[in-house]
Amino acid sequence: MKVKGLRWWIITLICIATVINYVDRTAFGVMWPEMGKDLGMDEYDYAFMLNIFMITYAAGKFLSGKLYDIIGTRLGFVFSIAVWSGSAILHSFSRGIISLSIVRGFLGIGEAGNWPGAVKSNAEWFPVNERAIAQGIFNAGASLGSVIAPALIAFLYGQFGWRATFIILGIIGFVWIIPWLFINKTTPENHPWLTDSEKALIFSGEPVEQKPVKSKSLPLKTILGYKQSWGVLMARFFIEPIWWLFVGWMPLYLNSKYGFSIQEIGQTIWISYLGGMAGSLLGGWFCSKLMEKHAVDFARKTSILIGVLFIFFGLLGVIFLVDEKNPMTFIYIVGMVLFGFQFSIGNIQTLSSDLFRGPSVGTLAGLAGSIAAVSVIIMNWLIPIITVDSYTPAFVIIAVLAPLAMLSIYLFIQKIEKVIPSTN
């Protein structure tokens, strides 16, 4: 049996996994106003829980990148989603800070694998000129999950309470494994359902001797010896807190500043994430269209720059235009910020596969994810300290970070092209 467009089935499943990933992680923030009361915890405990997640998430990004290089994307995804879905279920049994810390930690380890796995799958299943749009589809899953999550979680919470909600969400993840194993039988080189024309398309532009078949990852020291790698790492470090500020803290911000209930949070913040979803799809599409007439270097950098401009001017709007009496103004402008973030991030994440080949892609992508998580940990630690009177200091800081991410790319990656290691 042959399946036309099999690569799109693969990326669709990864997109769905990403939706599940974001629903599971968003549940904690949306339900925290009531979870915190039940467990006797405050905002500082919440920040601690976020950082427990991010520390293991950072470690998991790097370790899962190496794991995917060893066992491949097929089994790697099974491992990752089984760990995070099991951890989601175990949230329902938490009774205090110790038990909740343990399950948050395992959730971070499991959820981290989704990202390097998606980047590696993208490099395996898509030609260079389609990778941005494929990455955009995958990243749209993050925004779609964030759009779906608030209303879904608010509904489940209203019907069953927060403990049962975590159980239901965990079961959904285990169900995903079934179609993944059925459709993604093996790599593109050997998949029995892949047509000859699609296989030729996937490997177009890749010299035969450099295809990632039976290849080994470059040593980490060698990868870091290229300044281009540092451009990827620094860009992720600077840009990542922008997304996580709103994913992690917007529910609490709306609850504390405007008195929003869980139901009201669920009814409103999806609007902001809808902007992020649009940015995911349009960022990949726009870059792919540019590649039809321009080099990868021009297309990627132009797309990233446009996204950064949306982020920067959107945050200026949050700082100067938001009316404290009208929370919807905040919701709408944040949608613009998240649009810009997702417009950029898919192209930034794809840089690993633009610069390296084979298993080295997963190694760099995993390390970049870990570095990004470190910056989020720093942000989470700072938020309760700098936002005692107002969130404005936090918005000012992340407004500065977006241009720094763009500057890192221009300084360290003068031309986006394959890094060819010495064969001597």
Coordinates of C-alpha atoms in Angstrom, one line a residue:
M1 CA 0.0 0.0 0.0
K2 CA 1.2 3.5 -0.9
V3 CA 0.0 6.7 0.8
K4 CA 0.2 10.0 -1.1
G5 CA 1.6 12.8 1.0
L6 CA 2.7 10.6 3.9
R7 CA 5.0 13.3 5.2
W8 CA 1.9 15.5 5.9
W9 CA 0.3 12.7 7.9
I10 CA 3.5 12.5 10.0
I11 CA 3.6 16.2 10.7
T12 CA -0.1 16.3 11.5
L13 CA 0.4 13.6 14.2
I14 CA 3.2 15.6 15.6
C15 CA 1.0 18.7 15.6
I16 CA -1.7 16.7 17.5
A17 CA 1.0 15.6 20.0
T18 CA 2.0 19.2 20.4
V19 CA -1.7 20.1 21.1
I20 CA -1.9 17.5 23.8
N21 CA 1.5 18.6 25.1
Y22 CA 0.3 22.2 25.5
V23 CA -3.1 21.2 26.9
D24 CA -1.4 19.2 29.6
R25 CA 1.0 22.0 30.6
T26 CA -1.6 24.7 30.4
A27 CA -3.9 22.9 32.8
F28 CA -1.6 23.7 35.7
G29 CA -1.7 27.4 35.3
V30 CA -5.4 27.6 34.4
M31 CA -6.5 25.5 37.5
W32 CA -3.8 27.0 39.9
P33 CA -6.2 29.5 41.5
E34 CA -8.2 26.6 42.9
M35 CA -5.3 24.0 43.1
G36 CA -3.3 26.5 45.2
K37 CA -6.1 26.9 47.6
D38 CA -6.7 23.2 48.0
L39 CA -3.0 22.5 48.5
G40 CA -2.3 25.5 50.7
M41 CA 0.2 27.1 48.3
D42 CA 0.9 30.7 47.2
E43 CA 2.4 32.6 44.2
Y44 CA 5.9 31.9 45.3
D45 CA 5.1 28.2 45.4
Y46 CA 3.7 28.5 41.9
A47 CA 6.9 30.1 40.7
F48 CA 8.8 27.2 42.4
M49 CA 6.6 24.6 40.6
L50 CA 7.2 26.4 37.3
N51 CA 10.9 26.2 37.8
I52 CA 10.9 22.5 38.8
F53 CA 9.2 21.9 35.5
M54 CA 11.6 24.1 33.6
I55 CA 14.7 22.6 35.2
T56 CA 13.7 19.1 34.2
Y57 CA 12.4 20.5 30.9
A58 CA 15.8 22.0 30.2
A59 CA 17.6 18.7 31.1
G60 CA 15.0 16.8 29.1
K61 CA 15.5 18.9 26.0
F62 CA 19.2 17.9 25.8
L63 CA 18.8 14.3 26.9
S64 CA 15.8 13.7 24.6
G65 CA 17.8 15.2 21.7
K66 CA 20.5 12.5 22.3
L67 CA 17.8 9.9 22.9
Y68 CA 16.2 10.6 19.6
D69 CA 19.6 10.4 17.9
I70 CA 20.0 6.9 19.4
I71 CA 16.5 5.3 19.1
G72 CA 15.0 7.4 16.4
T73 CA 11.9 9.6 16.3
R74 CA 9.4 6.8 16.2
L75 CA 10.2 5.3 19.5
G76 CA 11.5 8.6 20.9
F77 CA 8.0 10.1 20.7
V78 CA 6.4 7.0 22.3
F79 CA 8.8 7.4 25.2
S80 CA 8.2 11.1 25.6
I81 CA 4.4 11.1 25.5
A82 CA 4.2 8.1 27.7
V83 CA 6.3 9.8 30.4
W84 CA 4.4 13.1 30.3
S85 CA 0.9 11.5 30.0
G86 CA 1.7 9.3 33.0
S87 CA 2.9 12.3 34.9
A88 CA -0.2 14.2 34.1
I89 CA -2.3 11.4 35.6
L90 CA -0.2 11.4 38.7
H91 CA -0.9 15.1 39.3
S92 CA -4.3 13.9 40.5
F93 CA -2.7 12.1 43.5
S94 CA -0.6 15.1 44.7
R95 CA -1.1 16.1 48.3
G96 CA 1.6 18.7 48.8
I97 CA 4.7 20.4 47.6
I98 CA 6.9 17.3 47.5
S99 CA 4.6 15.1 45.6
L100 CA 3.6 17.9 43.2
S101 CA 7.3 18.7 42.6
I102 CA 8.0 15.1 41.7
V103 CA 5.2 14.8 39.1
R104 CA 6.0 18.3 37.7
G105 CA 9.6 17.2 37.3
F106 CA 8.7 14.1 35.3
L107 CA 6.2 16.1 33.3
G108 CA 9.0 18.4 32.3
I109 CA 11.3 15.5 31.2
G110 CA 8.5 13.9 29.1
E111 CA 7.2 17.1 27.5
A112 CA 10.7 18.3 26.5
G113 CA 11.1 15.5 24.0
N114 CA 8.4 16.8 21.8
W115 CA 10.5 19.7 20.5
P116 CA 13.8 18.1 19.4
G117 CA 11.8 15.1 18.1
A118 CA 9.7 17.4 15.9
V119 CA 12.8 19.2 14.6
K120 CA 14.5 15.9 13.8
S121 CA 11.3 14.5 12.2
N122 CA 11.1 17.7 10.1
A123 CA 14.6 17.2 8.9
E124 CA 13.9 13.5 8.1
W125 CA 10.6 13.9 6.3
F126 CA 10.7 17.3 4.5
P127 CA 12.9 18.9 1.9
V128 CA 14.7 22.1 2.8
N129 CA 12.1 24.4 1.1
E130 CA 9.2 22.8 3.0
R131 CA 10.7 22.7 6.5
A132 CA 9.6 26.1 7.5
I133 CA 5.9 25.4 6.7
A134 CA 6.2 22.0 8.3
Q135 CA 7.7 23.6 11.4
G136 CA 4.9 26.1 11.3
I137 CA 2.3 23.4 11.3
F138 CA 4.0 21.7 14.3
N139 CA 4.3 25.0 16.2
A140 CA 0.7 25.8 15.4
G141 CA 0.0 22.8 17.7
A142 CA 1.4 24.7 20.6
S143 CA -0.9 27.7 19.9
L144 CA -3.8 25.5 19.1
G145 CA -3.3 23.6 22.3
S146 CA -3.2 26.9 24.1
V147 CA -6.4 28.0 22.4
I148 CA -8.2 24.8 23.2
A149 CA -6.8 24.3 26.7
P150 CA -8.4 27.1 28.7
A151 CA -12.0 26.4 27.6
L152 CA -11.5 22.6 27.7
I153 CA -9.9 22.7 31.1
A154 CA -12.5 25.1 32.5
F155 CA -15.2 22.8 31.3
L156 CA -13.6 19.6 32.7
Y157 CA -12.8 21.4 36.0
G158 CA -16.4 22.6 36.3
Q159 CA -17.7 19.0 35.7
F160 CA -15.2 16.9 37.5
G161 CA -12.7 19.0 39.5
W162 CA -9.0 19.4 39.0
R163 CA -7.9 16.0 40.0
A164 CA -10.1 14.1 37.6
T165 CA -9.2 16.6 34.9
F166 CA -5.5 15.6 35.0
I167 CA -6.5 11.9 34.7
I168 CA -8.6 12.6 31.6
L169 CA -5.8 14.6 29.9
G170 CA -3.3 11.9 30.6
I171 CA -5.4 9.2 29.0
I172 CA -5.7 11.3 25.8
G173 CA -1.9 11.2 25.5
F174 CA -1.7 7.4 25.7
V175 CA -4.4 7.1 23.0
W176 CA -2.2 9.2 20.6
I177 CA 0.5 6.5 20.6
I178 CA -1.7 4.0 18.7
P179 CA -2.0 5.9 15.3
W180 CA 1.6 7.1 15.7
L181 CA 3.0 3.6 15.7
F182 CA 0.6 2.5 13.0
I183 CA 1.4 5.3 10.5
N184 CA 5.1 6.0 11.3
K185 CA 6.4 2.5 10.8
T186 CA 10.0 3.5 10.0
T187 CA 12.2 6.2 8.5
P188 CA 11.5 7.6 5.0
E189 CA 14.3 5.6 3.5
N190 CA 12.5 2.3 4.3
H191 CA 8.8 3.2 4.8
P192 CA 6.7 0.8 2.8
W193 CA 3.9 3.3 2.3
L194 CA 6.1 6.1 0.8
T195 CA 5.7 6.7 -2.9
D196 CA 8.9 6.9 -5.0
S197 CA 8.0 10.5 -6.0
E198 CA 7.6 11.6 -2.4
K199 CA 10.8 9.9 -1.4
A200 CA 12.6 11.7 -4.2
L201 CA 11.1 15.0 -3.1
I202 CA 12.1 14.5 0.5
F203 CA 15.7 14.0 -0.4
S204 CA 15.9 16.7 -3.0
G205 CA 18.8 19.0 -2.5
E206 CA 20.6 16.6 -0.2
P207 CA 23.7 15.0 -1.7
V208 CA 23.5 11.2 -1.4
E209 CA 26.7 11.0 0.6
Q210 CA 25.4 13.5 3.1
K211 CA 22.0 12.0 3.8
P212 CA 21.4 11.1 7.4
V213 CA 21.6 7.4 6.9
K214 CA 23.7 5.4 9.3
S215 CA 25.5 8.6 10.3
K216 CA 26.7 9.6 13.8
S217 CA 26.2 12.9 15.5
L218 CA 29.2 15.2 15.6
P219 CA 30.7 15.5 19.1
L220 CA 29.1 18.3 21.1
K221 CA 32.5 20.0 21.3
T222 CA 32.7 20.0 17.5
I223 CA 29.2 21.4 17.2
L224 CA 29.9 24.2 19.6
G225 CA 33.1 25.0 17.7
Y226 CA 31.0 26.5 15.0
K227 CA 29.9 30.1 15.8
Q228 CA 26.7 29.4 13.9
S229 CA 25.7 27.1 16.7
W230 CA 26.1 29.9 19.2
G231 CA 23.8 32.0 17.1
V232 CA 21.1 29.4 17.5
L233 CA 21.7 29.0 21.2
M234 CA 21.7 32.7 22.0
A235 CA 18.6 33.4 19.8
R236 CA 16.6 30.7 21.7
F237 CA 17.9 32.0 25.1
F238 CA 16.7 35.6 24.4
I239 CA 13.4 34.8 22.7
E240 CA 12.0 31.9 24.8
P241 CA 10.9 33.9 27.9
I242 CA 8.5 36.0 25.7
W243 CA 6.2 33.0 25.1
W244 CA 6.5 31.5 28.5
L245 CA 5.7 34.7 30.4
F246 CA 2.2 34.6 28.9
V247 CA 1.8 30.8 29.0
G248 CA 2.9 30.5 32.6
W249 CA 1.8 33.8 34.2
M250 CA -1.1 35.2 32.2
P251 CA -3.8 33.2 34.0
L252 CA -2.4 34.4 37.4
Y253 CA -2.1 38.0 36.1
L254 CA -5.8 38.0 35.0
N255 CA -6.8 36.4 38.3
S256 CA -4.9 38.8 40.5
K257 CA -5.2 42.0 38.5
Y258 CA -8.7 41.7 37.2
G259 CA -10.2 39.0 39.5
F260 CA -10.9 36.5 36.7
S261 CA -12.3 33.1 37.7
I262 CA -11.1 29.9 36.1
Q263 CA -14.2 30.0 33.8
E264 CA -13.5 33.6 32.9
I265 CA -9.8 32.8 32.2
G266 CA -10.9 29.9 29.9
Q267 CA -13.3 32.2 28.1
T268 CA -10.7 34.9 27.2
I269 CA -7.1 33.9 27.0
W270 CA -7.7 31.6 24.0
I271 CA -8.1 34.8 22.0
S272 CA -4.4 35.7 22.6
Y273 CA -3.2 32.2 21.7
L274 CA -5.3 32.3 18.5
G275 CA -2.9 35.1 17.4
G276 CA 0.0 32.7 18.1
M277 CA -1.6 29.9 16.1
A278 CA -2.0 32.3 13.1
G279 CA 1.7 33.3 13.5
S280 CA 2.8 29.7 13.4
L281 CA 1.0 29.0 10.1
L282 CA 1.8 32.3 8.4
G283 CA 5.4 32.3 9.5
G284 CA 6.1 29.0 7.9
W285 CA 4.1 29.8 4.8
F286 CA 5.7 33.2 4.3
C287 CA 9.2 31.8 4.6
S288 CA 8.4 29.0 2.1
K289 CA 7.1 31.5 -0.4
L290 CA 10.3 33.6 0.0
M291 CA 12.4 30.5 -0.7
E292 CA 10.7 30.1 -4.1
K293 CA 12.7 33.2 -5.3
H294 CA 15.4 33.7 -2.6
A295 CA 18.1 31.8 -0.7
V296 CA 17.4 30.2 2.6
D297 CA 19.5 32.8 4.4
F298 CA 17.3 35.7 3.1
A299 CA 14.0 33.9 3.7
R300 CA 14.8 32.8 7.2
K301 CA 16.2 36.1 8.4
T302 CA 13.5 38.2 6.9
S303 CA 10.8 36.0 8.4
I304 CA 12.4 36.1 11.9
L305 CA 12.8 39.9 11.6
I306 CA 9.1 40.4 10.8
G307 CA 8.1 38.3 13.8
V308 CA 10.5 40.2 16.1
L309 CA 9.0 43.5 15.0
F310 CA 5.5 42.3 15.9
I311 CA 6.8 41.2 19.3
F312 CA 8.6 44.5 20.0
F313 CA 5.8 46.8 19.0
G314 CA 3.2 44.6 20.6
L315 CA 5.0 44.8 23.9
L316 CA 5.2 48.6 23.6
G317 CA 1.5 48.5 23.2
V318 CA 1.1 46.4 26.4
I319 CA 3.3 48.9 28.3
F320 CA 1.8 52.1 27.0
L321 CA -1.7 51.4 25.8
V322 CA -3.3 48.8 28.1
D323 CA -6.2 50.2 30.1
E324 CA -6.4 48.7 33.6
K325 CA -10.2 49.0 33.4
N326 CA -10.4 47.0 30.2
P327 CA -8.6 43.6 30.4
M328 CA -9.7 42.8 26.8
T329 CA -7.3 45.4 25.5
F330 CA -4.5 43.4 27.1
I331 CA -5.8 40.2 25.7
Y332 CA -5.9 41.5 22.1
I333 CA -2.5 43.1 22.2
V334 CA -0.9 40.0 23.7
G335 CA -2.4 38.2 20.6
M336 CA -0.2 40.4 18.5
V337 CA 2.9 39.6 20.6
L338 CA 2.3 35.9 20.4
F339 CA 1.6 36.2 16.6
G340 CA 5.1 37.6 16.3
F341 CA 6.7 35.0 18.5
Q342 CA 5.3 32.1 16.6
F343 CA 6.0 33.8 13.3
S344 CA 9.7 33.8 14.3
I345 CA 10.2 30.8 16.4
G346 CA 9.4 28.2 13.7
N347 CA 12.2 29.6 11.6
I348 CA 14.6 29.9 14.5
Q349 CA 14.0 26.2 15.5
T350 CA 14.6 25.2 11.9
L351 CA 18.1 26.7 11.9
S352 CA 19.5 23.5 13.5
S353 CA 18.5 21.5 10.4
D354 CA 19.6 24.3 8.1
L355 CA 23.1 24.2 9.5
F356 CA 23.7 20.5 10.3
R357 CA 22.8 17.1 9.0
G358 CA 21.6 13.8 10.5
P359 CA 21.8 13.1 14.2
S360 CA 23.7 16.4 14.8
V361 CA 20.4 18.2 14.2
G362 CA 18.8 16.6 17.2
T363 CA 21.8 17.3 19.4
L364 CA 21.9 21.0 18.6
A365 CA 18.1 21.3 18.8
G366 CA 18.0 19.6 22.1
L367 CA 20.8 21.8 23.5
A368 CA 19.1 24.9 22.2
G369 CA 15.9 23.8 24.0
S370 CA 17.8 23.4 27.2
I371 CA 19.4 26.8 26.9
A372 CA 16.0 28.3 26.2
A373 CA 14.6 26.6 29.3
V374 CA 17.4 28.1 31.4
S375 CA 16.3 31.6 30.4
V376 CA 12.7 30.8 31.3
I377 CA 13.9 29.5 34.7
I378 CA 15.6 32.9 35.3
M379 CA 12.4 34.7 34.3
N380 CA 10.2 32.6 36.6
W381 CA 12.5 33.3 39.5
L382 CA 12.4 37.1 38.8
I383 CA 8.6 37.5 38.2
P384 CA 7.4 37.3 41.8
I385 CA 10.2 39.7 42.8
I386 CA 9.8 42.4 40.1
T387 CA 6.0 42.3 39.8
V388 CA 5.1 43.1 43.4
D389 CA 3.5 46.5 42.4
S390 CA 3.2 46.0 38.6
Y391 CA 4.0 43.7 35.7
T392 CA 5.4 46.6 33.7
P393 CA 9.1 45.7 34.6
A394 CA 8.5 42.2 33.2
F395 CA 7.0 43.6 30.0
V396 CA 9.9 46.0 29.6
I397 CA 12.5 43.3 30.0
I398 CA 11.0 40.9 27.4
A399 CA 10.6 43.8 25.0
V400 CA 14.3 44.2 25.0
L401 CA 14.9 40.4 24.6
A402 CA 13.3 40.2 21.1
P403 CA 15.8 42.5 19.3
L404 CA 18.7 40.7 21.1
A405 CA 17.5 37.4 19.6
M406 CA 17.6 38.9 16.1
L407 CA 21.0 40.5 16.7
S408 CA 22.4 37.1 17.8
I409 CA 21.4 35.6 14.5
Y410 CA 22.9 38.4 12.4
L411 CA 26.1 38.4 14.3
F412 CA 26.8 34.7 14.6
I413 CA 25.1 33.3 11.5
Q414 CA 26.3 35.5 8.7
K415 CA 24.9 33.1 6.1
I416 CA 22.4 30.3 6.8
E417 CA 23.8 27.3 5.0
K418 CA 25.0 23.8 5.8
V419 CA 28.1 23.5 8.0
I420 CA 30.5 21.1 6.3
P421 CA 32.8 19.5 8.9
S422 CA 36.4 18.7 8.0
T423 CA 36.9 15.1 6.8
N424 CA 40.6 15.2 7.6

